[in-house]
Short mmCIF file of C-alpha atoms and ligand atoms in Angstrom, two decimals:
data_model
loop_
_atom_site.label_atom_id
_atom_site.label_comp_id
_atom_site.label_asym_id
_atom_site.label_seq_id
_atom_site.Cartn_x
_atom_site.Cartn_y
_atom_site.Cartn_z
CA MET A 5 0.00 0.00 0.00
CA ASP A 6 1.28 3.48 -0.87
CA HIS A 7 1.23 5.16 2.55
CA SER A 8 2.88 8.36 1.30
CA ALA A 9 -0.02 8.83 -1.13
CA ASP A 10 -2.46 8.12 1.73
CA ALA A 11 -0.90 10.84 3.83
CA HIS A 12 -1.89 13.36 1.16
CA ARG A 13 -5.44 12.14 0.66
CA THR A 14 -7.87 14.86 1.49
CA ASP A 15 -11.09 13.24 0.28
CA LEU A 16 -11.76 10.85 3.13
CA MET A 17 -14.69 8.44 3.19
CA THR A 18 -15.81 8.57 6.81
CA ILE A 19 -18.20 5.95 8.14
CA THR A 20 -20.94 8.61 8.42
CA ARG A 21 -20.49 9.64 4.80
CA PHE A 22 -20.42 5.98 3.75
CA VAL A 23 -23.67 5.17 5.55
CA LEU A 24 -25.37 8.33 4.21
CA ASN A 25 -24.29 7.35 0.68
CA GLU A 26 -25.81 3.90 1.22
CA GLN A 27 -28.97 5.48 2.62
CA SER A 28 -29.38 7.70 -0.46
CA LYS A 29 -29.84 4.54 -2.54
CA TYR A 30 -33.14 4.00 -0.69
CA PRO A 31 -35.26 7.15 -1.19
CA GLU A 32 -37.93 5.81 1.18
CA SER A 33 -35.35 5.62 4.01
CA ARG A 34 -36.03 7.89 6.99
CA GLY A 35 -32.41 7.96 8.11
CA ASP A 36 -33.16 5.98 11.29
CA PHE A 37 -30.49 3.39 10.59
CA SER A 38 -27.82 6.07 10.03
CA ILE A 39 -28.74 7.65 13.37
CA LEU A 40 -28.56 4.26 15.13
CA LEU A 41 -25.20 3.53 13.60
CA ASN A 42 -23.90 6.93 14.66
CA HIS A 43 -24.69 6.03 18.25
CA ILE A 44 -22.97 2.64 17.93
CA VAL A 45 -19.91 4.40 16.50
CA LEU A 46 -19.93 6.82 19.43
CA GLY A 47 -20.02 3.87 21.86
CA CYS A 48 -17.05 2.28 20.06
CA LYS A 49 -15.00 5.50 20.26
CA PHE A 50 -15.78 5.83 23.97
CA VAL A 51 -14.78 2.21 24.71
CA CYS A 52 -11.66 2.56 22.54
CA THR A 53 -10.50 5.50 24.66
CA ALA A 54 -11.21 3.59 27.89
CA VAL A 55 -9.39 0.47 26.63
CA ASN A 56 -6.37 2.55 25.60
CA LYS A 57 -6.11 3.84 29.16
CA ALA A 58 -6.56 0.39 30.75
CA GLY A 59 -2.81 -0.14 31.16
CA LEU A 60 -2.65 3.03 33.27
CA ALA A 61 -5.30 1.68 35.65
CA LYS A 62 -2.96 1.27 38.59
CA LEU A 63 -1.48 4.69 38.02
CA ILE A 64 -4.62 6.76 37.55
CA GLY A 65 -7.28 4.49 38.98
CA LEU A 66 -9.43 2.84 36.33
CA ALA A 67 -11.24 -0.46 35.99
CA GLY A 68 -12.07 -1.65 39.46
CA GLU A 69 -9.45 0.48 41.22
CA THR A 70 -10.04 3.49 43.42
CA ASN A 71 -8.93 6.67 41.66
CA VAL A 72 -7.10 9.66 43.04
CA GLN A 73 -10.37 11.30 44.04
CA GLY A 74 -11.14 8.21 46.12
CA GLU A 75 -13.97 7.20 43.76
CA GLU A 76 -14.56 3.54 43.01
CA GLN A 77 -14.00 3.02 39.26
CA LYS A 78 -15.97 0.64 37.10
CA LYS A 79 -14.54 -2.47 35.50
CA LEU A 80 -14.08 -1.97 31.76
CA ASP A 81 -16.68 -4.53 30.71
CA VAL A 82 -19.28 -3.02 33.06
CA LEU A 83 -18.38 0.48 31.87
CA SER A 84 -18.59 -0.57 28.19
CA ASN A 85 -22.01 -2.08 28.77
CA GLU A 86 -23.28 1.11 30.34
CA VAL A 87 -21.85 3.18 27.50
CA PHE A 88 -23.58 1.10 24.83
CA ILE A 89 -26.92 0.83 26.65
CA LYS A 90 -27.01 4.60 27.11
CA ALA A 91 -25.88 5.33 23.53
CA LEU A 92 -28.45 2.92 22.08
CA VAL A 93 -31.38 4.08 24.21
CA SER A 94 -30.59 7.75 23.59
CA SER A 95 -30.55 7.16 19.82
CA GLY A 96 -34.33 6.91 20.09
CA ARG A 97 -34.17 4.21 17.41
CA THR A 98 -34.07 1.01 19.48
CA CYS A 99 -36.75 -1.05 21.20
CA ILE A 100 -34.97 -4.17 22.55
CA LEU A 101 -31.35 -4.50 23.65
CA VAL A 102 -29.66 -7.78 24.47
CA SER A 103 -26.23 -7.52 26.05
CA GLU A 104 -23.82 -10.25 27.09
CA GLU A 105 -23.50 -8.40 30.40
CA ASP A 106 -27.19 -8.41 31.30
CA GLU A 107 -29.17 -11.50 32.19
CA GLU A 108 -32.43 -10.02 30.89
CA ALA A 109 -33.14 -8.07 27.71
CA THR A 110 -33.74 -4.32 28.06
CA PHE A 111 -37.07 -3.09 26.67
CA VAL A 112 -36.78 0.58 25.83
CA GLU A 113 -39.56 2.78 27.26
CA ARG A 114 -42.24 3.70 24.76
CA SER A 115 -41.36 7.42 24.54
CA ARG A 116 -37.78 6.66 23.42
CA ARG A 117 -38.57 3.63 21.30
CA GLY A 118 -37.60 2.96 17.67
CA ARG A 119 -37.74 0.00 15.29
CA TYR A 120 -34.38 -1.66 15.89
CA CYS A 121 -33.29 -4.47 18.22
CA VAL A 122 -29.57 -4.54 18.97
CA VAL A 123 -27.81 -7.64 20.32
CA PHE A 124 -24.25 -7.03 21.46
CA ASP A 125 -21.25 -8.05 23.48
CA PRO A 126 -19.87 -4.71 24.70
CA LEU A 127 -16.38 -6.03 25.47
CA ASP A 128 -15.66 -9.47 24.10
CA GLY A 129 -12.46 -11.28 25.06
CA SER A 130 -12.35 -9.48 28.38
CA SER A 131 -9.97 -12.03 29.93
CA ASN A 132 -7.37 -10.35 27.68
CA ILE A 133 -7.82 -6.81 29.06
CA ASP A 134 -5.15 -6.98 31.73
CA CYS A 135 -2.41 -8.05 29.34
CA GLY A 136 -3.20 -5.48 26.65
CA VAL A 137 -4.26 -8.00 23.98
CA SER A 138 -6.83 -6.96 21.34
CA ILE A 139 -10.47 -7.11 22.43
CA GLY A 140 -13.64 -5.87 20.80
CA THR A 141 -17.33 -5.04 20.68
CA ILE A 142 -19.62 -7.27 18.58
CA PHE A 143 -23.11 -6.28 17.47
CA GLY A 144 -26.03 -7.45 15.36
CA ILE A 145 -29.20 -5.56 14.40
CA TYR A 146 -32.74 -6.80 13.76
CA MET A 147 -35.70 -4.66 12.72
CA VAL A 148 -39.20 -4.89 14.16
CA LYS A 149 -42.05 -4.36 11.72
CA ASP A 150 -43.91 -1.06 12.11
CA GLY A 151 -46.86 -0.91 14.44
CA HIS A 152 -46.17 -4.07 16.34
CA GLU A 153 -45.52 -4.21 20.09
CA PRO A 154 -41.96 -5.57 20.52
CA THR A 155 -41.60 -8.92 22.31
CA ILE A 156 -38.59 -11.11 23.05
CA ASP A 157 -39.43 -13.14 19.91
CA ASP A 158 -38.25 -10.17 17.88
CA VAL A 159 -34.69 -11.03 18.93
CA LEU A 160 -35.08 -14.81 19.14
CA GLN A 161 -34.68 -14.94 15.38
CA PRO A 162 -32.29 -16.72 13.04
CA GLY A 163 -29.16 -14.75 12.21
CA LYS A 164 -30.14 -14.63 8.54
CA ASN A 165 -32.87 -12.15 9.57
CA MET A 166 -30.33 -9.61 10.85
CA ILE A 167 -30.22 -6.45 8.76
CA ALA A 168 -26.67 -5.55 9.82
CA ALA A 169 -23.80 -6.82 11.91
CA GLY A 170 -20.31 -5.75 12.81
CA TYR A 171 -17.53 -5.52 15.31
CA CYS A 172 -15.05 -2.97 16.54
CA MET A 173 -11.58 -4.23 17.42
CA TYR A 174 -9.55 -2.34 20.01
CA GLY A 175 -6.08 -3.42 18.89
CA SER A 176 -2.92 -1.82 17.56
CA SER A 177 -5.45 0.33 15.73
CA CYS A 178 -9.19 0.66 16.31
CA THR A 179 -11.01 -1.01 13.42
CA LEU A 180 -14.73 -1.18 12.80
CA VAL A 181 -15.97 -3.84 10.38
CA LEU A 182 -19.55 -3.54 9.17
CA SER A 183 -22.02 -5.26 6.89
CA THR A 184 -25.49 -4.01 6.11
CA GLY A 185 -26.15 -7.04 3.92
CA THR A 186 -24.36 -5.84 0.79
CA GLY A 187 -20.75 -6.87 1.42
CA VAL A 188 -18.31 -6.05 4.20
CA ASN A 189 -16.37 -2.83 4.74
CA GLY A 190 -13.66 -1.97 7.26
CA PHE A 191 -13.00 1.45 8.80
CA THR A 192 -10.01 2.53 10.88
CA LEU A 193 -10.26 5.20 13.56
CA ASP A 194 -8.05 8.18 12.80
CA PRO A 195 -7.39 9.38 16.37
CA SER A 196 -6.39 12.85 15.19
CA LEU A 197 -9.75 13.34 13.44
CA GLY A 198 -11.83 11.19 15.78
CA GLU A 199 -13.38 9.65 12.66
CA PHE A 200 -13.57 6.12 11.29
CA ILE A 201 -12.17 6.20 7.73
CA LEU A 202 -12.91 3.56 5.08
CA THR A 203 -9.62 1.65 4.84
CA HIS A 204 -10.79 -1.83 3.85
CA PRO A 205 -13.49 -1.52 1.17
CA ASP A 206 -15.42 -4.61 0.07
CA ILE A 207 -13.56 -7.19 2.15
CA LYS A 208 -13.52 -10.67 0.60
CA ILE A 209 -12.13 -13.60 2.57
CA PRO A 210 -9.64 -15.73 0.59
CA LYS A 211 -11.39 -18.90 -0.69
CA LYS A 212 -8.75 -21.12 0.95
CA GLY A 213 -6.62 -20.41 3.97
CA LYS A 214 -3.30 -21.39 5.52
CA ILE A 215 -4.22 -20.71 9.15
CA TYR A 216 -6.40 -22.56 11.66
CA SER A 217 -7.44 -20.98 14.96
CA VAL A 218 -8.68 -23.04 17.89
CA ASN A 219 -8.08 -23.63 21.60
CA GLU A 220 -6.17 -26.91 21.25
CA GLY A 221 -6.14 -27.28 25.03
CA ASN A 222 -9.64 -28.74 24.65
CA ALA A 223 -8.52 -31.40 22.12
CA LYS A 224 -8.97 -34.39 24.41
CA ASN A 225 -12.69 -33.66 24.61
CA TRP A 226 -13.33 -32.98 20.88
CA ASP A 227 -15.62 -35.08 18.71
CA GLY A 228 -14.32 -37.14 15.74
CA PRO A 229 -14.81 -34.62 12.88
CA THR A 230 -13.15 -31.72 14.74
CA ALA A 231 -10.22 -33.92 15.80
CA LYS A 232 -9.83 -35.23 12.21
CA TYR A 233 -9.93 -31.72 10.72
CA VAL A 234 -7.25 -30.36 13.06
CA GLU A 235 -5.11 -33.48 12.47
CA LYS A 236 -5.35 -32.77 8.71
CA CYS A 237 -4.30 -29.16 9.29
CA LYS A 238 -1.14 -30.39 10.99
CA PHE A 239 -0.45 -33.53 8.95
CA PRO A 240 -2.04 -33.05 5.51
CA THR A 241 -2.25 -36.20 3.43
CA ASP A 242 -2.87 -34.53 0.05
CA GLY A 243 0.62 -33.09 -0.40
CA SER A 244 -0.40 -29.58 0.69
CA PRO A 245 1.74 -27.78 3.31
CA ALA A 246 0.71 -27.96 6.98
CA LYS A 247 -1.34 -25.00 8.19
CA SER A 248 -0.16 -22.48 10.78
CA LEU A 249 -1.90 -22.23 14.14
CA ARG A 250 -2.82 -18.77 15.42
CA TYR A 251 -5.02 -18.43 18.50
CA ILE A 252 -5.35 -15.20 20.43
CA GLY A 253 -8.33 -16.32 22.52
CA SER A 254 -10.20 -13.11 21.75
CA MET A 255 -12.94 -13.79 19.21
CA VAL A 256 -12.89 -10.39 17.53
CA ALA A 257 -9.13 -10.54 16.95
CA ASP A 258 -9.15 -14.17 15.78
CA VAL A 259 -12.09 -13.57 13.43
CA HIS A 260 -10.61 -10.31 12.10
CA ARG A 261 -7.38 -12.08 11.13
CA THR A 262 -9.39 -14.93 9.58
CA LEU A 263 -11.46 -12.46 7.54
CA LEU A 264 -8.39 -10.65 6.18
CA TYR A 265 -5.92 -13.52 5.74
CA GLY A 266 -8.26 -16.47 5.23
CA GLY A 267 -8.35 -19.75 7.14
CA ILE A 268 -10.72 -21.04 9.76
CA PHE A 269 -11.74 -20.13 13.30
CA LEU A 270 -13.37 -22.87 15.31
CA TYR A 271 -14.90 -23.11 18.74
CA PRO A 272 -16.33 -26.61 18.57
CA ALA A 273 -18.51 -28.59 20.93
CA ASP A 274 -16.66 -30.86 23.29
CA LYS A 275 -17.56 -33.47 25.90
CA LYS A 276 -17.54 -30.85 28.65
CA SER A 277 -19.46 -28.20 26.68
CA PRO A 278 -21.79 -29.91 24.19
CA ASN A 279 -23.00 -26.51 22.95
CA GLY A 280 -19.53 -25.01 22.68
CA LYS A 281 -18.74 -21.75 24.44
CA LEU A 282 -19.71 -18.88 22.16
CA ARG A 283 -23.08 -17.16 22.38
CA VAL A 284 -25.45 -17.44 19.45
CA LEU A 285 -27.04 -13.98 19.35
CA TYR A 286 -24.11 -11.66 19.85
CA GLU A 287 -21.04 -13.73 18.92
CA VAL A 288 -21.95 -16.52 16.49
CA PHE A 289 -24.59 -14.64 14.43
CA PRO A 290 -22.81 -11.33 13.79
CA MET A 291 -19.52 -13.06 12.90
CA SER A 292 -21.32 -15.61 10.69
CA PHE A 293 -23.21 -12.79 8.95
CA LEU A 294 -19.92 -11.01 8.19
CA MET A 295 -18.24 -14.23 7.00
CA GLU A 296 -21.03 -15.03 4.56
CA GLN A 297 -21.12 -11.45 3.32
CA ALA A 298 -17.36 -11.69 2.68
CA GLY A 299 -17.75 -14.90 0.67
CA GLY A 300 -16.94 -17.36 3.45
CA GLN A 301 -19.13 -19.80 5.37
CA ALA A 302 -20.23 -20.43 8.96
CA PHE A 303 -21.34 -23.88 10.16
CA THR A 304 -22.35 -25.23 13.56
CA GLY A 305 -21.40 -28.87 12.99
CA LYS A 306 -25.01 -29.58 12.06
CA GLN A 307 -26.30 -26.68 9.97
CA ARG A 308 -25.64 -23.25 8.47
CA ALA A 309 -25.05 -21.07 11.54
CA LEU A 310 -27.37 -18.27 10.35
CA ASP A 311 -30.30 -20.73 10.19
CA LEU A 312 -30.14 -21.48 13.93
CA LEU A 313 -33.20 -20.44 15.91
CA PRO A 314 -32.13 -19.45 19.44
CA ALA A 315 -34.52 -20.49 22.21
CA LYS A 316 -33.01 -18.15 24.83
CA ILE A 317 -31.10 -14.89 24.52
CA HIS A 318 -27.85 -16.30 25.97
CA ASP A 319 -27.86 -19.64 24.08
CA ARG A 320 -24.52 -21.02 22.92
CA SER A 321 -23.50 -22.92 19.80
CA PRO A 322 -20.42 -24.62 18.38
CA ILE A 323 -19.06 -22.64 15.43
CA PHE A 324 -16.71 -23.19 12.47
CA LEU A 325 -16.28 -20.10 10.33
CA GLY A 326 -13.92 -18.80 7.70
CA SER A 327 -12.75 -19.46 4.14
CA TYR A 328 -15.29 -21.22 1.92
CA ASP A 329 -13.12 -24.26 1.18
CA GLU A 330 -12.05 -24.82 4.80
CA VAL A 331 -15.63 -24.83 6.08
CA GLU A 332 -16.59 -27.08 3.15
CA GLU A 333 -14.01 -29.60 4.44
CA ILE A 334 -15.44 -29.49 7.96
CA LYS A 335 -18.96 -29.97 6.57
CA ALA A 336 -17.81 -33.06 4.64
CA LEU A 337 -16.28 -34.56 7.81
CA TYR A 338 -19.51 -34.05 9.78
CA ALA A 339 -21.59 -35.44 6.89
CA ALA A 340 -19.40 -38.56 6.82
CA GLU A 341 -19.92 -39.01 10.58
CA VAL A 342 -23.71 -38.82 10.16
CA LYS A 343 -23.55 -41.43 7.35
CA LYS A 344 -21.51 -43.80 9.60
CA ALA A 345 -24.08 -43.58 12.41
P1 FDP B 4 -13.35 -14.30 26.93
O1 FDP B 4 -13.69 -15.57 27.64
O2 FDP B 4 -11.97 -13.78 27.23
O3 FDP B 4 -14.40 -13.22 27.07
O4 FDP B 4 -16.66 -15.64 24.52
C1 FDP B 4 -15.66 -14.98 25.09
C2 FDP B 4 -14.25 -15.38 24.62
O5 FDP B 4 -13.31 -14.67 25.34
C3 FDP B 4 -14.02 -15.12 23.11
O6 FDP B 4 -13.71 -13.80 22.82
C4 FDP B 4 -12.88 -16.05 22.80
O7 FDP B 4 -12.82 -16.42 21.43
C5 FDP B 4 -13.17 -17.24 23.69
O8 FDP B 4 -14.00 -16.76 24.75
C6 FDP B 4 -11.91 -17.84 24.26
O9 FDP B 4 -12.23 -18.99 24.96
P2 FDP B 4 -11.10 -19.99 25.54
O10 FDP B 4 -10.37 -19.23 26.60
O11 FDP B 4 -11.88 -21.14 26.08
O12 FDP B 4 -10.23 -20.38 24.40
#
């Protein structure tokens, strides 16, 4: 990439401009989605700033410490949740919010209600906060039909009914990846402007990948197809080179790398956790939506991930997502297992 040319670019495509451009393609649009997205973006910027200061916690008193004024400070995941709930409610465009942090869904009061339901994990990968590893916010958006009183069934919907999904990664840079159902675009926060700039237009995941990403510490409890797939990654029998293993243990970071470089990310079922670990509504669905929109696939071991119908808001599911060919291989291994039975 020609960075010197970039430094002189003055015509920047900000995320706001991008979304307004998209909106202008739909003359009937009332601009509600753009307003909602603006509030999500604000939440991401707020959390990004808080995450960047996390390493200074002991010095200046953040995240569970007592600060110099003697005030008790909030843990980052609790703070992030509050930031997003407030940003989403104040947008006036939401009616139901489901957060990883809250046991129950939040129903927005009638006077501040809009048509969108947002499911989100405000700070995913939070076990990585204290060591400064990349973490992120994941979100998915459903729309409630006009004139209907929102109920929990409006969010207990298959992922294929989402109208948008995305994540924001708080890493060496702050990157927001978004799909509104017509491809995937990536934006990087320019801290000097305080704006997300389109840096990764029309992301397409490579059809095949050289990287697999999994917590191999769980291998002794895996089922046959998962164990066979990972064995093939390490000891291929078709003459292809062995794959590299990369596992950060922070879903946003592992999925982001998979999206850009290709490969597969898996959090399978195992004997101890028959439904895997990751949550359907705000981890599996948004990431599966993005993968499909980028030309990849997402599979649960039994079906297309976006066809799942969650029964409860915090349901979990095994997940295999990434490059088209890699997921195709996994699907073949599970199909062979079903045939054997
Ligand atoms: P974390 O527990 O740190 O919040 O679902 C949360 C998650 O992280 C994902 O971000 C990550 O992919 C996964 O759990 C890591 O789980 P393991 O530690 O079991 O590998």
